[in-house]
Tab-separated table of C-alpha atoms and ligand atoms in Angstrom:
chain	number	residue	atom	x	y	z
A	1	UNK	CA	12.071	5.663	-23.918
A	2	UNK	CA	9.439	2.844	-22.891
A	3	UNK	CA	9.132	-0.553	-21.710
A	4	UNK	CA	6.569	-2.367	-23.257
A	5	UNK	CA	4.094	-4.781	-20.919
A	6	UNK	CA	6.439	-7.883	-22.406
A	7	UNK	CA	6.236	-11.150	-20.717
A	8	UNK	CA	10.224	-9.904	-19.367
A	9	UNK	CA	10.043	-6.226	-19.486
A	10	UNK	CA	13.494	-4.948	-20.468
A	11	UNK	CA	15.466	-2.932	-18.700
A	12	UNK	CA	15.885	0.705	-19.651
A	13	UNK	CA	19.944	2.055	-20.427
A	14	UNK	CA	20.201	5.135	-18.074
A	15	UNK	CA	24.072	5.378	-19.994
A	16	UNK	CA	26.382	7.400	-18.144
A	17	UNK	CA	26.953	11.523	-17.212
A	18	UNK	CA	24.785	13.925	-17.068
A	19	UNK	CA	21.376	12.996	-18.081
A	20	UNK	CA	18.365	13.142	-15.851
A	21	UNK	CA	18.466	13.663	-12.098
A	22	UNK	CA	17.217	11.010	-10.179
A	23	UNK	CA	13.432	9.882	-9.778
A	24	UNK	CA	12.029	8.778	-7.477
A	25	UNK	CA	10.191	5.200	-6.206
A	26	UNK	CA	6.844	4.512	-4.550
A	27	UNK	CA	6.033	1.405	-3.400
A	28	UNK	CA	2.290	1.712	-2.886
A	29	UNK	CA	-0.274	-0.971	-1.254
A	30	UNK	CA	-2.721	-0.922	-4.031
A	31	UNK	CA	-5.164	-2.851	-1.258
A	32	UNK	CA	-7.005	-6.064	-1.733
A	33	UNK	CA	-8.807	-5.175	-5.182
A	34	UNK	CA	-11.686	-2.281	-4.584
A	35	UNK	CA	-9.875	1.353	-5.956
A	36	UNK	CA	-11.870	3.494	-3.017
A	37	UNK	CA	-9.996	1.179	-0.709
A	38	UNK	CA	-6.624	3.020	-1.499
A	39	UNK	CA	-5.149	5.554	0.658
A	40	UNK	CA	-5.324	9.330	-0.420
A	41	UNK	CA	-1.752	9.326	-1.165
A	42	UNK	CA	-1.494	6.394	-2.795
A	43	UNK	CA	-4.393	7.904	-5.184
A	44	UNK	CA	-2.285	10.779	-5.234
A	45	UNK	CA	1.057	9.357	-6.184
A	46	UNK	CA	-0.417	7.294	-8.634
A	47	UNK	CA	-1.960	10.436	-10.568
A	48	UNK	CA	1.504	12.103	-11.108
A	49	UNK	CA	3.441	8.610	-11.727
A	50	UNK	CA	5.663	8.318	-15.052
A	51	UNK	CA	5.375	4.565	-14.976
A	52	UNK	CA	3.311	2.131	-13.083
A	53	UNK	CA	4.859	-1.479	-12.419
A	54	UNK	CA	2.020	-3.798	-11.069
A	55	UNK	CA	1.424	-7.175	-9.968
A	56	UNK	CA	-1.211	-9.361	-11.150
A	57	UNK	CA	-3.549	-8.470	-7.864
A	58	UNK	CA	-3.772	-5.403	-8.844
A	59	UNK	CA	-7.057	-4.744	-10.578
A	60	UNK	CA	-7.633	-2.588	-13.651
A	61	UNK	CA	-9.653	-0.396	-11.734
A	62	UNK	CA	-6.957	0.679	-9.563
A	63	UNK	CA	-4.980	0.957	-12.590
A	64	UNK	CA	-6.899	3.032	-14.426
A	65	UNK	CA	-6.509	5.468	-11.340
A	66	UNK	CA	-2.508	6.073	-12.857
A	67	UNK	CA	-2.326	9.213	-15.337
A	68	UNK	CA	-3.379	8.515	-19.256
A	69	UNK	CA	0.482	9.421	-20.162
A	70	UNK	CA	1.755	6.531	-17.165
A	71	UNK	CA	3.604	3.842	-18.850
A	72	UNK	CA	1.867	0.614	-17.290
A	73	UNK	CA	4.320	-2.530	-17.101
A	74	UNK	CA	3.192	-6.098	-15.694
A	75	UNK	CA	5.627	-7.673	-13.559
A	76	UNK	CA	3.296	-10.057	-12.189
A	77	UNK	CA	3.073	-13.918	-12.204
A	78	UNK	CA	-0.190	-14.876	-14.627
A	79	UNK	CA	-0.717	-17.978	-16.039
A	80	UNK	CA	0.742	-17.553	-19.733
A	81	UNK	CA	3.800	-15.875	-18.541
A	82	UNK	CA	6.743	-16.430	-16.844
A	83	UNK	CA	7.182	-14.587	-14.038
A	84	UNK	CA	9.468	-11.475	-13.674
A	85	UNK	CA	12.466	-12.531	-11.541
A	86	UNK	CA	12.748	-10.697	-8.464
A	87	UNK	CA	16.063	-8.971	-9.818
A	88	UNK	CA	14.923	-7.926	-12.965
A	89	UNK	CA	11.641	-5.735	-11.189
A	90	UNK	CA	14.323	-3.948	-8.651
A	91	UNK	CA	16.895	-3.845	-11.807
A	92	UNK	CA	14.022	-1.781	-13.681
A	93	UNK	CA	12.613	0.415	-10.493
A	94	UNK	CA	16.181	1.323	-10.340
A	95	UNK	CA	16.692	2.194	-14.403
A	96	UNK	CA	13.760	3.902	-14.403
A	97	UNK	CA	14.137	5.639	-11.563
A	98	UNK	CA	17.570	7.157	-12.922
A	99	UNK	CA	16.215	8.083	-15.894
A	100	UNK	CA	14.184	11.241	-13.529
A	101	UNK	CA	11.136	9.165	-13.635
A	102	UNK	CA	8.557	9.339	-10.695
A	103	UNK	CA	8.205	5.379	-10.178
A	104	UNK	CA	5.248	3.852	-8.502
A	105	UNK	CA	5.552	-0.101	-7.360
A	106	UNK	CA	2.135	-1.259	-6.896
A	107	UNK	CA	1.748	-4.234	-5.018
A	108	UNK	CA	-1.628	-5.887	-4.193
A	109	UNK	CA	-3.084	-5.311	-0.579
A	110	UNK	CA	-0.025	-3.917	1.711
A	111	UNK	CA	3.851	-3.986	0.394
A	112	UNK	CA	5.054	-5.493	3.640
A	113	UNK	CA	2.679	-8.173	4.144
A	114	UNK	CA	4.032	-11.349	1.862
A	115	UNK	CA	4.866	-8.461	-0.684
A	116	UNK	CA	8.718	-8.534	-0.862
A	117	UNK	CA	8.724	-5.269	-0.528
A	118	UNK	CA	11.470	-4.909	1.968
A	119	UNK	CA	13.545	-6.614	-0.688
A	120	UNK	CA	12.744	-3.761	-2.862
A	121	UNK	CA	13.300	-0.802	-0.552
A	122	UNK	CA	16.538	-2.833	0.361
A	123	UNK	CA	18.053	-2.776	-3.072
A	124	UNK	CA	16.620	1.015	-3.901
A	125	UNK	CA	18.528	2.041	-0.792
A	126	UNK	CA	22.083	0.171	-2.091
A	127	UNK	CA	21.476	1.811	-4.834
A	128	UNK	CA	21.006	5.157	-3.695
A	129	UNK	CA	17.498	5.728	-4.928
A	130	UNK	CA	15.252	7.674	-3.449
A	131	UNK	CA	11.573	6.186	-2.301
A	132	UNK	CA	8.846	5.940	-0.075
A	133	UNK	CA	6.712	2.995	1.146
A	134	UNK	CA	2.404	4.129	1.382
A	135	UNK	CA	0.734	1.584	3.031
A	136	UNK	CA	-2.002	-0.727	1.797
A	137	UNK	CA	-4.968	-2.437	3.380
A	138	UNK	CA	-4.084	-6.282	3.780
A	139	UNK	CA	-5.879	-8.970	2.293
A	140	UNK	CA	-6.556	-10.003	6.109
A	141	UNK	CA	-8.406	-6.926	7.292
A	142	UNK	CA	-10.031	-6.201	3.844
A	143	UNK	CA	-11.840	-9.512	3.859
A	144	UNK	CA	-12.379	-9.612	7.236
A	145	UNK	CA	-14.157	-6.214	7.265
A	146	UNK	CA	-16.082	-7.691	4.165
A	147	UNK	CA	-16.849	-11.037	5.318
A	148	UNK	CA	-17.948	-9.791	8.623
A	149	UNK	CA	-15.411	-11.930	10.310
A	150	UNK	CA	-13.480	-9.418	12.668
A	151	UNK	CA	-10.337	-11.149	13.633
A	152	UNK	CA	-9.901	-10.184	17.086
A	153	UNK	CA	-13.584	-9.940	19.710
A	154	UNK	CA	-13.489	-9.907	23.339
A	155	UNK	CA	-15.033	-13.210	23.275
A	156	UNK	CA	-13.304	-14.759	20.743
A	157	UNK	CA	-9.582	-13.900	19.961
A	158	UNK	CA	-7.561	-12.071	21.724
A	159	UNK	CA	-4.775	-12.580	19.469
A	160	UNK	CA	-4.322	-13.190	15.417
A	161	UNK	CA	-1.878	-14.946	13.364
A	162	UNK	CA	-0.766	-14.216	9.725
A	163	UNK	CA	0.757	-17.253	7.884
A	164	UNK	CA	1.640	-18.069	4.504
A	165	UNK	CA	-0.029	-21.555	3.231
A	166	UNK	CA	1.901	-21.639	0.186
A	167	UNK	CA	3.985	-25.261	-0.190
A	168	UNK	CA	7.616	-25.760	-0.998
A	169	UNK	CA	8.432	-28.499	-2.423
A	170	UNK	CA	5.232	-29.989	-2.667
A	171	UNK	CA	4.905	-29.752	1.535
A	172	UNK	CA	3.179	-27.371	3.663
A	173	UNK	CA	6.247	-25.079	5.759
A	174	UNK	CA	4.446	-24.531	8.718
A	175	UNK	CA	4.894	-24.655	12.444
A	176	UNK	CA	1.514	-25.785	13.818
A	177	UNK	CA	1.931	-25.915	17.261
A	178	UNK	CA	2.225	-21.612	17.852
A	179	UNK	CA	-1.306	-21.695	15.755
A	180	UNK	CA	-3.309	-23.819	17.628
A	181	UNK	CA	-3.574	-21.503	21.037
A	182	UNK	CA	-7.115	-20.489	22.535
A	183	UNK	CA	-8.730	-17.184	21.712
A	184	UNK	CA	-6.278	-16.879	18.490
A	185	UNK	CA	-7.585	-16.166	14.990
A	186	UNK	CA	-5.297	-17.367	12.249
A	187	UNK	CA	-5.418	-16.260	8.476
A	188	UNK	CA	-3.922	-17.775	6.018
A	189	UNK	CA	-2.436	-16.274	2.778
A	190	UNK	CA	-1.834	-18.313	-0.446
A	191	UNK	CA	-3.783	-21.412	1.539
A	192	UNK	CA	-6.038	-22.643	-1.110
A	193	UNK	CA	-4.018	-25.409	-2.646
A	194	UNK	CA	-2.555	-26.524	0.363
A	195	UNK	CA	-5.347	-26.254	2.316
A	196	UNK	CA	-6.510	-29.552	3.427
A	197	UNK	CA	-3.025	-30.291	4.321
A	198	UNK	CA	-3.527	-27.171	6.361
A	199	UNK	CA	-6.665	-28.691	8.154
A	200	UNK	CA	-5.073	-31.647	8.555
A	201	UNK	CA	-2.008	-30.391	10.342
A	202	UNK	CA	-4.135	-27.680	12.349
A	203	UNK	CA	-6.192	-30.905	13.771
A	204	UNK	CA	-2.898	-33.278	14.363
A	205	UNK	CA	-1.873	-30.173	16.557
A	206	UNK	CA	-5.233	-29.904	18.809
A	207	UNK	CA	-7.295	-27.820	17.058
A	208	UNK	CA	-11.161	-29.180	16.942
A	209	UNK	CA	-12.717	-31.094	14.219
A	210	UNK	CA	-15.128	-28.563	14.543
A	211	UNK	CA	-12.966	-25.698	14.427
A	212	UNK	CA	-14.592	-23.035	11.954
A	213	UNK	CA	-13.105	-21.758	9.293
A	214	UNK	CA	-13.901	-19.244	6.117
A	215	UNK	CA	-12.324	-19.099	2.987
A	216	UNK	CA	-12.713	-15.914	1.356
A	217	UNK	CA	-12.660	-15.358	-2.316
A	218	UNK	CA	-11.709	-12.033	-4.058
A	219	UNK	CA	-12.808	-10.103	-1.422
A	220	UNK	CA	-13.809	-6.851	-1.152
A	221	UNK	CA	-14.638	-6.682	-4.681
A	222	UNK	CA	-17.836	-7.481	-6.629
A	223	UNK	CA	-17.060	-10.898	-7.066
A	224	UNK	CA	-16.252	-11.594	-3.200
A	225	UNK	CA	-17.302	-15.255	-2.920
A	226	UNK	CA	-17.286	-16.506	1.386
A	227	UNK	CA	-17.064	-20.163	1.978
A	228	UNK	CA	-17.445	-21.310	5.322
A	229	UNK	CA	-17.744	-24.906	7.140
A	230	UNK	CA	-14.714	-26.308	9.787
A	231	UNK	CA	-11.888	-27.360	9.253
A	232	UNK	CA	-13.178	-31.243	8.582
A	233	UNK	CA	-14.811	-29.471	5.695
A	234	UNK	CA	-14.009	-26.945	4.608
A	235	UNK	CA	-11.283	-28.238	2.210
A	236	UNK	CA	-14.153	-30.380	0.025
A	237	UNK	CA	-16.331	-27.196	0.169
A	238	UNK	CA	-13.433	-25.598	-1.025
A	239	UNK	CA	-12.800	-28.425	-3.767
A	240	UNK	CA	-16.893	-28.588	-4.611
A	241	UNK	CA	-17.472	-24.645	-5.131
A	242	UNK	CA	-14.204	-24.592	-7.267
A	243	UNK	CA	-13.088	-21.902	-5.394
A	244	UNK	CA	-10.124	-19.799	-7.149
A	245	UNK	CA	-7.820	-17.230	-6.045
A	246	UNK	CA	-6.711	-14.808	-4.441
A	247	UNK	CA	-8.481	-16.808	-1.466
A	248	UNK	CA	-7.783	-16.281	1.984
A	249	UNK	CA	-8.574	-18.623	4.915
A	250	UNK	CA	-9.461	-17.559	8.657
A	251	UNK	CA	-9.712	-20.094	10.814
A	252	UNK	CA	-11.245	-19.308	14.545
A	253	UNK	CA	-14.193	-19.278	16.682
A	254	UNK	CA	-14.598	-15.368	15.160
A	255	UNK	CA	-15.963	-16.842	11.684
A	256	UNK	CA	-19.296	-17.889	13.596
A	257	UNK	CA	-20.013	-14.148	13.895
A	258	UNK	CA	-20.105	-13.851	10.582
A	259	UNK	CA	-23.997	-14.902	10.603
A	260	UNK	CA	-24.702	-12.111	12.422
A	261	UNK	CA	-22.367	-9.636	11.329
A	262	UNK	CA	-22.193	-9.807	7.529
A	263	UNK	CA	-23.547	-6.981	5.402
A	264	UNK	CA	-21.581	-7.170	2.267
A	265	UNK	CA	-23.231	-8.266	-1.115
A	266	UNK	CA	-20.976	-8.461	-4.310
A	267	UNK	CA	-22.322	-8.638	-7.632
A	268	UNK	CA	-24.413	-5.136	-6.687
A	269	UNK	CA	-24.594	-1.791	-8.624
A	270	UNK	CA	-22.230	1.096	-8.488
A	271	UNK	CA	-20.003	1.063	-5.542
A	272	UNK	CA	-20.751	-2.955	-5.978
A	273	UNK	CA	-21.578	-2.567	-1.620
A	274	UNK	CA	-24.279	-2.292	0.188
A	275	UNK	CA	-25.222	-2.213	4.167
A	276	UNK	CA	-28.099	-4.922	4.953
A	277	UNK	CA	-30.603	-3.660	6.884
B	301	LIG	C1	1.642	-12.810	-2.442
B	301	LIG	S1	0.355	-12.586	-1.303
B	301	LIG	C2	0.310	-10.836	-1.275
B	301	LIG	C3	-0.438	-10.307	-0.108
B	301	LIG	C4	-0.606	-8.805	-0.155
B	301	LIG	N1	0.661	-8.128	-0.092
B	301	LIG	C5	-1.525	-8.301	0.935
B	301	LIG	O1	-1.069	-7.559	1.803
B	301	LIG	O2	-2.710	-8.655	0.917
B	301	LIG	C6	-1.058	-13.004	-2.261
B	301	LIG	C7	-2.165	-13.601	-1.417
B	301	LIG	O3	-2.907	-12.593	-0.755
B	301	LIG	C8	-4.238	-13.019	-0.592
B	301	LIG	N2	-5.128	-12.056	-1.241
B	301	LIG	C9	-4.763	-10.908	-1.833
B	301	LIG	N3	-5.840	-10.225	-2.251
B	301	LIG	C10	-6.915	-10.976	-1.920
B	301	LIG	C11	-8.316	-10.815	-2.085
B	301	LIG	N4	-8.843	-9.717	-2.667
B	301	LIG	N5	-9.130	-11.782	-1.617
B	301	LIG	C12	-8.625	-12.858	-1.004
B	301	LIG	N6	-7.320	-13.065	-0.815
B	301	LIG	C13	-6.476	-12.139	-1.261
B	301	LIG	C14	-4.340	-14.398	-1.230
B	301	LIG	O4	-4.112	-15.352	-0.227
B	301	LIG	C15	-3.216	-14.342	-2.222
B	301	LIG	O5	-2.789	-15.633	-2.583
């Protein structure tokens, strides 16, 4: 049996009786794009999987880490397609699953972290599949190790918020008075089209015009692209670079180590990294 990479992959029949015993489900943090930034056992799991459902984060060179015989299916959003409902990726985990199949669920950067992945593990568990969650570096601390932004210094932030900057109904969701605090770093994911509404709310709170703030662009990987200004201008340096995601925005006195700190060149050879002396 296989599922073809269709805009909505079908579900498999697992019929009824005796046929295969149960498979099992991974739901792996394939990281924020560079394959050497995987865990071991997500490298591992990925080797011996039956059939890899991915997101559109996920880059073909962590793909290509999944055996030649893996049945690859995209469940992702991407511009041409319409996206895979929700209930039709745990419907197939589950199909497949029954049919004896080792399943891995690859999500970009770390399943928990805006991932839906306790949805997932939710429904496996009704269900009665087996599975296991592995772990994935986050967008936030990959791009802040690459940007050379940390998100937490003694003399900057003591603390560090994760938000989601996507809009609903055309409107930023946010509560901006628990992110404008002193010594607080806050990242936003999915920020780049709302982002001067972001900046605008941030500064109607408190925060300083001055405020600085990075927007990262595919980072960790060759293309990594960092932006940086305030958060008066960042949004038009935004709009004038034509940045594109996956971006993700820190905002905190932390970005201004970033001009000593950063070491990270994209576009290079090999391993596409190198220190700066
Ligand atoms: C739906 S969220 C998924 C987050 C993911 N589960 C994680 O832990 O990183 C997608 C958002 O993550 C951020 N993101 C993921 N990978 C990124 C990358 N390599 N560079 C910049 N931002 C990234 C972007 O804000 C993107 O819109």
């Amino acid at each position: 049996m296989t599922v073809k990479p269709e805009d909505s992959p079908h579900v498999p029949a697992t019929g009824s009786g005796s046929e295969a015993s149960m498979g099992e489900v991974y739901l792996i943090g394939a990281g924020p794009g560079a394959p050497d930034l995987l865990t071991l056992r997500a490298a591992r799991l990925l080797e011996t999987a039956d059939v890899v459902l991915h997101d559109r984060l996920v880059t073909q060179d962590v793909l290509a880490l999944a055996g030649p015989g893996a049945e690859r299916v995209f469940v992702g959003k991407s511009r041409n397609r319409h996206p895979v409902p929700q209930e039709r990726i745990n419907a197939l985990l589950i199909a497949h699953a029954r049919l004896g199949r080792r399943v891995v669920r690859l999500k970009g950067g770390d399943p928990f972290m805006f991932g839906r992945g306790g949805e997932e593990i939710e429904t496996l568990m009704e269900a009665g599949v087996p599975f296991q969650v592995v772990p994935g570096i986050t967008a936030a601390t990959g791009c802040s190790a690459y940007a050379g932004i940390p998100l937490t210094h003694r003399d900057h932030a003591s603390s560090c918020v994760f938000v989601a900057g996507h809009r609903r109904n055309g409107r930023l969701q946010l509560d901006y008075l628990p992110l404008v605090r002193p010594k607080q770093t806050v990242v936003v994911y999915m920020g780049l089209l709302g982002l001067e509404e972001l900046c605008q709310g941030l500064h109607r709170q408190g925060m300083a015009a001055d405020m600085p703030a990075a927007l990262v662009e595919q980072g960790t990987t060759d293309q990594q692209r960092v932006l940086v200004g305030t958060i008066t201008t960042l949004p038009a340096i935004a709009e004038r670079e034509r940045a594109r995601a996956p971006t993700l925005v820190i905002i905190g006195t932390v970005v201004r180590l970033r001009e000593r700190l950063h070491w990270f060149q994209g576009g290079g050879s090999g391993e596409g990294f190198h220190a700066l002396k």
